[in-house]
PDB file of C-alpha atoms in Angstrom:
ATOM      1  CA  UNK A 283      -1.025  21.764   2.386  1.00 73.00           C
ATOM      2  CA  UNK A 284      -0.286  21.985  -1.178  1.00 79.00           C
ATOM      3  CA  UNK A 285      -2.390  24.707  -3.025  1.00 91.00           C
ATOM      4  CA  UNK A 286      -3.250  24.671  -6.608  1.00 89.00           C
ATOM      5  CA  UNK A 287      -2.126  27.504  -8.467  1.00 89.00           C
ATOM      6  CA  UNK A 288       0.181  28.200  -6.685  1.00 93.00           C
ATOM      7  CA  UNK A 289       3.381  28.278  -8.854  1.00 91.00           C
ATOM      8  CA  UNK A 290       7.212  29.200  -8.720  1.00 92.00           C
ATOM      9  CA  UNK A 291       6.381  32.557 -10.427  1.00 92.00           C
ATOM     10  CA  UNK A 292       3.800  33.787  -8.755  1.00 94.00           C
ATOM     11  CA  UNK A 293       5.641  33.031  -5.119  1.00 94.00           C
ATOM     12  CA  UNK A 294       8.799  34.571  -6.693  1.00 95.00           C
ATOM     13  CA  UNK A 295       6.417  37.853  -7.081  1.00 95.00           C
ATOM     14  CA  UNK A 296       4.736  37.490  -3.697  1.00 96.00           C
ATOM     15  CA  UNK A 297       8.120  37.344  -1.872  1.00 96.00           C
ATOM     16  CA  UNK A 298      10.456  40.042  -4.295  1.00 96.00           C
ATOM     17  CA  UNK A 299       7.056  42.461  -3.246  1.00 96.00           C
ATOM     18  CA  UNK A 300       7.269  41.727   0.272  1.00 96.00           C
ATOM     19  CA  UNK A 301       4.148  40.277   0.339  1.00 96.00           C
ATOM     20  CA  UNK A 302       5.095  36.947   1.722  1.00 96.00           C
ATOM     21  CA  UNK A 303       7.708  36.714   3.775  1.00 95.00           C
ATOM     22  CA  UNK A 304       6.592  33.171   5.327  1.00 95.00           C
ATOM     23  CA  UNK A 305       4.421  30.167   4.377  1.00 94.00           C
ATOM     24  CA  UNK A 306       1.445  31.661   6.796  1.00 96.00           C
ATOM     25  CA  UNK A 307       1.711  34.989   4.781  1.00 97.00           C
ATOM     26  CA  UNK A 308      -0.251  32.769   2.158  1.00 97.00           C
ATOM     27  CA  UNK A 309      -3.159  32.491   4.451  1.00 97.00           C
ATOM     28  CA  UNK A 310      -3.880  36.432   4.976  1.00 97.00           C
ATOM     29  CA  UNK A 311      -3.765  37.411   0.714  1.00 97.00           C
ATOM     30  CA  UNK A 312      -6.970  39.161  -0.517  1.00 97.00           C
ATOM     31  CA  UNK A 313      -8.511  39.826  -3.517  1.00 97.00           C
ATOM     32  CA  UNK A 314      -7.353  42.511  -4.273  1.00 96.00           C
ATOM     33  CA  UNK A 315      -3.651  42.144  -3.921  1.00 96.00           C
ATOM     34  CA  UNK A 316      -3.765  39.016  -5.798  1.00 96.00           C
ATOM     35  CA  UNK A 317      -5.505  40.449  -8.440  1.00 95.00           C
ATOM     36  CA  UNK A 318      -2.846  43.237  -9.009  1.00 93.00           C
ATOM     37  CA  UNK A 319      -0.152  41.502  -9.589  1.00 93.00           C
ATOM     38  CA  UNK A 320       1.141  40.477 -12.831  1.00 90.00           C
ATOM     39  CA  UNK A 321      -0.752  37.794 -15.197  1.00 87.00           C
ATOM     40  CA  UNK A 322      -2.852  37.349 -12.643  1.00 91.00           C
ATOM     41  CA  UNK A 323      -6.405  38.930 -13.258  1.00 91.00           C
ATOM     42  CA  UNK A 324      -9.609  38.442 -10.885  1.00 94.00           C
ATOM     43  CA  UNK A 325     -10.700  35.187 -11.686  1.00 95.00           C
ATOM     44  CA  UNK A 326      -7.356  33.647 -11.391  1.00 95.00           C
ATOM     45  CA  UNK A 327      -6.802  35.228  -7.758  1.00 96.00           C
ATOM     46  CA  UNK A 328     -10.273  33.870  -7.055  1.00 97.00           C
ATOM     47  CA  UNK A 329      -9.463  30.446  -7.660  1.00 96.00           C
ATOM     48  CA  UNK A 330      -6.351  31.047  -6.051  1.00 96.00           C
ATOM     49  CA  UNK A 331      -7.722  32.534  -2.942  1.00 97.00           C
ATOM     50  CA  UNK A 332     -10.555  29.386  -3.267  1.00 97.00           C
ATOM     51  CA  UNK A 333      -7.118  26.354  -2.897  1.00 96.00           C
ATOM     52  CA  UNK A 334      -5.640  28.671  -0.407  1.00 97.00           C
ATOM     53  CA  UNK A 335      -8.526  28.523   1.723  1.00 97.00           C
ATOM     54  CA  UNK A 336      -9.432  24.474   1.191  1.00 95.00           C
ATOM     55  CA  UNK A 337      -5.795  23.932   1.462  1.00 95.00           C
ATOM     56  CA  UNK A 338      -6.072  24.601   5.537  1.00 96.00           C
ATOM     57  CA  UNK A 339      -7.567  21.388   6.207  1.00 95.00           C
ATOM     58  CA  UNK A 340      -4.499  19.004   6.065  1.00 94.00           C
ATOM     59  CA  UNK A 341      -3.749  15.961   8.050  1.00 92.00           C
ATOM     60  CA  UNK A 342      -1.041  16.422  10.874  1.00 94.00           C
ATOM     61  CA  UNK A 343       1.622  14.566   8.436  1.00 92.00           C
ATOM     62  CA  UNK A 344       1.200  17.066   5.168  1.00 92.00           C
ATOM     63  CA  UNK A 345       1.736  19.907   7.816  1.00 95.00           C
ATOM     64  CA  UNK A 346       4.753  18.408   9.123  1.00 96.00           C
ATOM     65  CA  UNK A 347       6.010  17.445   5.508  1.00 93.00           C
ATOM     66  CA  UNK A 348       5.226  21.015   4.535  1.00 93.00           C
ATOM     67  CA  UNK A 349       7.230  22.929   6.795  1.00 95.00           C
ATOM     68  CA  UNK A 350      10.421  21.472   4.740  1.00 94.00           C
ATOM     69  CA  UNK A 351      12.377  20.108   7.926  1.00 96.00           C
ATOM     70  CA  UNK A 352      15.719  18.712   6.705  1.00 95.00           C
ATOM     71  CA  UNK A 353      15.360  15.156   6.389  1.00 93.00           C
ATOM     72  CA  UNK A 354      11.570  15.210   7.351  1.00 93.00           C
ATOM     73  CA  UNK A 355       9.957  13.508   3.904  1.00 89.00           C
ATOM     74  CA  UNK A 356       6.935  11.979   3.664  1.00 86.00           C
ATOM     75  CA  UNK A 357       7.268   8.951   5.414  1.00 82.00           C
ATOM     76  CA  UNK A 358       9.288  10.182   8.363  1.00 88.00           C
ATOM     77  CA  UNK A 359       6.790  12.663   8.791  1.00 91.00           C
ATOM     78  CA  UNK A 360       4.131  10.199   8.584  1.00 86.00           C
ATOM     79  CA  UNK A 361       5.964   8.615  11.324  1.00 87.00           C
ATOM     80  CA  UNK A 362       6.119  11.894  13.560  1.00 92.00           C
ATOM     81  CA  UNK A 363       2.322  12.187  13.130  1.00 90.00           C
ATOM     82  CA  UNK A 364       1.879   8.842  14.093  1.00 85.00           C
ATOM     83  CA  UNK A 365       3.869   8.720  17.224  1.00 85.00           C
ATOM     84  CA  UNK A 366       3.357  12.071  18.410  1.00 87.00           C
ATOM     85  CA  UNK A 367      -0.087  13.266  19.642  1.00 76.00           C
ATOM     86  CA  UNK A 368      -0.046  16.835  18.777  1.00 89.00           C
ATOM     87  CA  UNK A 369       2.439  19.570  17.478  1.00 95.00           C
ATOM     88  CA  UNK A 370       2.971  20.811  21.059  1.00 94.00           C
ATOM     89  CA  UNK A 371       4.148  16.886  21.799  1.00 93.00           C
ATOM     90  CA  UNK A 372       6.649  17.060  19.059  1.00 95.00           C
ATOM     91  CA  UNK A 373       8.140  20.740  19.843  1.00 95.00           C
ATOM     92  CA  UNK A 374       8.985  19.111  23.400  1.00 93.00           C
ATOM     93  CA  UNK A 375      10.554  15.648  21.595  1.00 93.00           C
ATOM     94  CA  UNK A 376      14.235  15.159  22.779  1.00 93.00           C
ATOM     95  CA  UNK A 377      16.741  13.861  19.992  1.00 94.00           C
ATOM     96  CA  UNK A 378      16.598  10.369  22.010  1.00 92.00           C
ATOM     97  CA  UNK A 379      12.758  10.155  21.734  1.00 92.00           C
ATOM     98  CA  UNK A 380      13.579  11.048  17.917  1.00 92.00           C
ATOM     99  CA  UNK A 381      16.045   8.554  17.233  1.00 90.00           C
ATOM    100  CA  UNK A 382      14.235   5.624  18.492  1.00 84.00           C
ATOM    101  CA  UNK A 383      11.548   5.649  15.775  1.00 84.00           C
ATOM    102  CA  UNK A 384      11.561   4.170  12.671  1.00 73.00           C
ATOM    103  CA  UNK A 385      12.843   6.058   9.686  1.00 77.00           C
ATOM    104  CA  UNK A 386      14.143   8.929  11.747  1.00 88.00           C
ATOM    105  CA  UNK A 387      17.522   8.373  12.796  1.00 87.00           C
ATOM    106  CA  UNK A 388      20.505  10.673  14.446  1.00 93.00           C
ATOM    107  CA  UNK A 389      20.769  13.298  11.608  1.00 95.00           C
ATOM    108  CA  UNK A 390      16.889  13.458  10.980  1.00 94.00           C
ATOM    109  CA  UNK A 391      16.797  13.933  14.954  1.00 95.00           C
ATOM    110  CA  UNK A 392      19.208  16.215  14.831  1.00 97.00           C
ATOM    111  CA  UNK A 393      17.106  18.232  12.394  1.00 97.00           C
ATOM    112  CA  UNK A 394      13.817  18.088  14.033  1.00 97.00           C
ATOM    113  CA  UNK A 395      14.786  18.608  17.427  1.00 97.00           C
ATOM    114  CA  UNK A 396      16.886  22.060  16.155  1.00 98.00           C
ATOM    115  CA  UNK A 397      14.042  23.213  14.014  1.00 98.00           C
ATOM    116  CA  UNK A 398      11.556  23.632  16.625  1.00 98.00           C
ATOM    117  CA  UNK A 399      14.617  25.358  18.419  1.00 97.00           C
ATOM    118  CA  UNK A 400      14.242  28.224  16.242  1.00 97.00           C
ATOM    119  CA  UNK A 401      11.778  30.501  18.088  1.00 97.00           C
ATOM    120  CA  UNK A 402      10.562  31.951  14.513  1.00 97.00           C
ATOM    121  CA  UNK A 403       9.711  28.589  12.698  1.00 97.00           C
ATOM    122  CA  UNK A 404       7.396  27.967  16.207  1.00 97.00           C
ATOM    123  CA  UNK A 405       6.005  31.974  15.322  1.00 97.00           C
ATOM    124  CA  UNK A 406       5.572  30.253  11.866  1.00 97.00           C
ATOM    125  CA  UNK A 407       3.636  27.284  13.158  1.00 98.00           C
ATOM    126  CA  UNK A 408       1.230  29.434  15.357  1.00 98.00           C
ATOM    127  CA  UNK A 409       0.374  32.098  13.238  1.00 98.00           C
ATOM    128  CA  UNK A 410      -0.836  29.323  10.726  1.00 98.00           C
ATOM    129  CA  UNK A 411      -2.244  27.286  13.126  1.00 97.00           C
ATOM    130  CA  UNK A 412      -3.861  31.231  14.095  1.00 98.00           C
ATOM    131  CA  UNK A 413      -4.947  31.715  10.515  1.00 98.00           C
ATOM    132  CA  UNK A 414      -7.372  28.254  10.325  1.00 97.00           C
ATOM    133  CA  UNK A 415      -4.819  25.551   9.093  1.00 97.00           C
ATOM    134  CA  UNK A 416      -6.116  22.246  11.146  1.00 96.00           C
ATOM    135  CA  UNK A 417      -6.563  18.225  10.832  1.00 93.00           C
ATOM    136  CA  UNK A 418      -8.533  15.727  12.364  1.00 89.00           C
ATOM    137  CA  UNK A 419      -7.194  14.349  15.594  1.00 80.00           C
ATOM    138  CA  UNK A 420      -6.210  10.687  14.631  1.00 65.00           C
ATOM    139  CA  UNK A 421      -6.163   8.579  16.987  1.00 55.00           C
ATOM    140  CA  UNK A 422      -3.269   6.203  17.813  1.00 56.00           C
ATOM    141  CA  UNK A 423      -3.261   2.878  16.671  1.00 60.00           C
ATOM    142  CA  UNK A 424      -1.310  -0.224  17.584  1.00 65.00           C
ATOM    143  CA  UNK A 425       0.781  -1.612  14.692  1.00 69.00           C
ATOM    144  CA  UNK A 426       0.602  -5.233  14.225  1.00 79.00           C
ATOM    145  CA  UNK A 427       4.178  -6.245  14.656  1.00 81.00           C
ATOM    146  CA  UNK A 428       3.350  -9.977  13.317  1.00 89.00           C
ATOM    147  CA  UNK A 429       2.177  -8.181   9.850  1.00 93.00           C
ATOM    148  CA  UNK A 430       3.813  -9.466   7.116  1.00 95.00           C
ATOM    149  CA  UNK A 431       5.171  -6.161   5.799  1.00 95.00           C
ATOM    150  CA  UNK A 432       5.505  -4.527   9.048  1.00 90.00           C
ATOM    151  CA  UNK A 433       8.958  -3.050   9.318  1.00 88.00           C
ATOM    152  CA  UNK A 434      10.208  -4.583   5.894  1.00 93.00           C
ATOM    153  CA  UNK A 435      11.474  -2.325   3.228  1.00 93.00           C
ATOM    154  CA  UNK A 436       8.769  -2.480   0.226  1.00 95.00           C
ATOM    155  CA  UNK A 437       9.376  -1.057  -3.861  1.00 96.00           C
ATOM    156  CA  UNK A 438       6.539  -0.384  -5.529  1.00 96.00           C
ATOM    157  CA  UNK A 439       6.897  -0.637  -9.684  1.00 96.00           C
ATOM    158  CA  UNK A 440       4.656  -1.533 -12.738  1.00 96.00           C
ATOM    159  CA  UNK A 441       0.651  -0.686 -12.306  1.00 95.00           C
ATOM    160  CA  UNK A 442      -1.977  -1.999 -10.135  1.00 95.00           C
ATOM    161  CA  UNK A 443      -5.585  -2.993 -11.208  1.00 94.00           C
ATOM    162  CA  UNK A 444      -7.029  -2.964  -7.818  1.00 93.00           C
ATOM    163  CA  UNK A 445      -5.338   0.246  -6.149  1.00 92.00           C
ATOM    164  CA  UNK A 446      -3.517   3.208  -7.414  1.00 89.00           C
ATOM    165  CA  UNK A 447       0.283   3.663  -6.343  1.00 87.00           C
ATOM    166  CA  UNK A 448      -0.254   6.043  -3.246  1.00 82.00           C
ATOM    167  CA  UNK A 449      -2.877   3.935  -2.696  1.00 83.00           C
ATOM    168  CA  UNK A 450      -1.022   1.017  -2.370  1.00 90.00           C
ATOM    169  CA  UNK A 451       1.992   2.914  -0.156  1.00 86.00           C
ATOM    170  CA  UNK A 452      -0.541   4.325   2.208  1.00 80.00           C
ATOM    171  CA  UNK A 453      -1.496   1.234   2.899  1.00 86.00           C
ATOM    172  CA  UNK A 454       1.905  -0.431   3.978  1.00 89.00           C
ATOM    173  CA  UNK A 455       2.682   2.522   5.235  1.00 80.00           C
ATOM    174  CA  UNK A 456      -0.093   1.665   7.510  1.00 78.00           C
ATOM    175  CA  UNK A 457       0.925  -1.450   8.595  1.00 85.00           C
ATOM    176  CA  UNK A 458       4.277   0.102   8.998  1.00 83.00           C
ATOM    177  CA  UNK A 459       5.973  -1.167   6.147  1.00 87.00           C
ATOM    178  CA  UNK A 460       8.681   1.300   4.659  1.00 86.00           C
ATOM    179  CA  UNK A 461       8.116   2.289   0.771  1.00 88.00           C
ATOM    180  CA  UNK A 462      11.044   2.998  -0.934  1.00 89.00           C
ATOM    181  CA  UNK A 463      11.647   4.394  -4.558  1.00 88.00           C
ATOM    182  CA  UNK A 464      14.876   2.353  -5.489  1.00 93.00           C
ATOM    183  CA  UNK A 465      15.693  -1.116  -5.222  1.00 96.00           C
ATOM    184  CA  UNK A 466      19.133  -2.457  -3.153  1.00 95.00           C
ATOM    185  CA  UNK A 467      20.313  -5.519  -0.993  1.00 94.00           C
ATOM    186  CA  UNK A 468      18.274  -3.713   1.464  1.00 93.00           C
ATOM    187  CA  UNK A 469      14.417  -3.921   0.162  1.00 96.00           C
ATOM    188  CA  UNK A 470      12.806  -7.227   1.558  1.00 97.00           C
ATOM    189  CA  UNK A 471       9.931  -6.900  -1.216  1.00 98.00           C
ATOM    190  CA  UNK A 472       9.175  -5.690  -4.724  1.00 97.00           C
ATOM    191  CA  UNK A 473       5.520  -5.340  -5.498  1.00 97.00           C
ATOM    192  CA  UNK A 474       5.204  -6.170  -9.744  1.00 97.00           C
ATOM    193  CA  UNK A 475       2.283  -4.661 -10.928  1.00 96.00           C
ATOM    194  CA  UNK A 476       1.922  -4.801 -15.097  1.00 95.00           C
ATOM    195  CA  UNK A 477       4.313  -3.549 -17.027  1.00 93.00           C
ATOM    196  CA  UNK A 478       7.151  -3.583 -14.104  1.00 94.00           C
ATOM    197  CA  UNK A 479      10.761  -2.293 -15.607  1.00 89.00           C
ATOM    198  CA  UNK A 480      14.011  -1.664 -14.592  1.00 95.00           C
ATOM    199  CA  UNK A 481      13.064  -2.090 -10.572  1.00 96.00           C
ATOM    200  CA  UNK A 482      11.656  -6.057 -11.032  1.00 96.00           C
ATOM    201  CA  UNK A 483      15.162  -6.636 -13.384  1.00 96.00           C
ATOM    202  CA  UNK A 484      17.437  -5.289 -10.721  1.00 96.00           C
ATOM    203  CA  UNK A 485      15.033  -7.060  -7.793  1.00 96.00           C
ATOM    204  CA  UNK A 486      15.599 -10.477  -9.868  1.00 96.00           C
ATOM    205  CA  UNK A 487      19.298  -9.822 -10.222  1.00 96.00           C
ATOM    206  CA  UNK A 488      19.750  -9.496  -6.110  1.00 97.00           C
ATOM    207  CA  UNK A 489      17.419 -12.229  -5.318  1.00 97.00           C
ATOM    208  CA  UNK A 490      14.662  -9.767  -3.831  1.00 97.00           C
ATOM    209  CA  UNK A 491      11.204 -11.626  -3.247  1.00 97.00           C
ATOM    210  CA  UNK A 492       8.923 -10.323  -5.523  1.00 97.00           C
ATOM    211  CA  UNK A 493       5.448 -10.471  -5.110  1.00 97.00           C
ATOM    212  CA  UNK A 494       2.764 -10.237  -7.422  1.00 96.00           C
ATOM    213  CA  UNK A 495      -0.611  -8.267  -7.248  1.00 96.00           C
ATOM    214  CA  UNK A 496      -2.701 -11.117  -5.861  1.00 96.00           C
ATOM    215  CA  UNK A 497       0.185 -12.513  -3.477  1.00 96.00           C
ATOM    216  CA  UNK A 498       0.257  -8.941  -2.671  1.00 97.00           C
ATOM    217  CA  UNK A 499      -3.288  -8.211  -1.517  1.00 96.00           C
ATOM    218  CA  UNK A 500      -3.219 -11.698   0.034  1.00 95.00           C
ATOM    219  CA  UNK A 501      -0.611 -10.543   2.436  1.00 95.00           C
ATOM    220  CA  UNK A 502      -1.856  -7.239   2.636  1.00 92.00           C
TER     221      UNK A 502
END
């Protein structure tokens, strides 16, 4: 759900006005009121009002990312979206469902579950849901638990020629790999693209298995 054009300023005016006072605010601006507000100008609140408007078709994950849950990030909400069907499914999640998934854990549970506790975050979620934000029902698929990279820990550095980097971590995210930004005694695998640094020094130093591009995609 990220919108382009849609800067720190411009929501600091929108919310000292009282214009917004929640994310779904965004999704009932008009021309006009855009255009009237500072540094702004007609074209500008057009192109504005244009992102706002292709910004409501999301995937189930983005919207769960972008409600800024504590602890929720990218790949536990990727998780979420994959587990649970629906939003409805996940309001109704207990902190035990929660804590048996990957990547979620007792605080991240903890988070979730109180959250969608709060009856005005749930006014939040179905006034946008109200306003036109949707995604494609996915449907579940099976993981393959004898993948390679399923469950491991997985550090992406250097560049790929075949993929780009959220390419590449889509794609074990996929297979259910976790992608991590830092490399510790925890990370199973580094993927070296060219030009690795700092992450394939500190992956030789612990003795993490690093792959190259083509052992990689041959695992993959």
């Amino acid at each position: 759900m990220a919108i382009d054009g849609l800067g720190e300023v411009l929501i600091e005016q929108l919310i000292d006005q009282e214009i917004v006072r929640d994310v779904a605010d965004l999704y009932t601006l008009d021309l006009d009121t855009l255009a009237n507000l500072e540094r702004m100008g007609k074209k500008s609140a057009e192109n504005l009002l244009a992102a706002i408007e292709k910004s409501k078709q999301t995937t189930f994950a983005r919207f769960l990312y972008a409600l800024g849950i504590r602890e929720v990030g990218e790949v536990s909400a990727r998780v979420l979206a994959t587990e649970f069907s629906d939003i409805d499914a996940l309001k109704s999640a207990t902190a035990e469902q929660l804590m048996a998934l990957r990547d979620i854990g007792p605080i991240g549970a903890y988070h979730v579950v109180h959250f969608f506790a709060q009856s005005h975050n749930c006014e939040v979620i179905d006034k946008l849901l109200a306003l036109g934000v949707h995604w494609p029902k996915e449907e579940r698929k099976q993981l393959d638990v004898n993948h390679p990279f399923h469950g491991k820990t997985m550090v992406l550095t250097g560049t790929l020629t075949s993929m780009g980097r959220e390419d590449a971590k889509a794609r074990l995210l996929a297979v259910g790999a976790k992608v991590a930004g830092s490399v510790s005694a925890k990370t199973d695998f580094v993927v070296a693209g060219s030009e690795a640094g700092s992450k394939l020094d500190k992956a030789q130093a612990l003795g993490v298995k690093v792959l190259d591009e083509d052992e990689f995609l041959r695992q993959l």
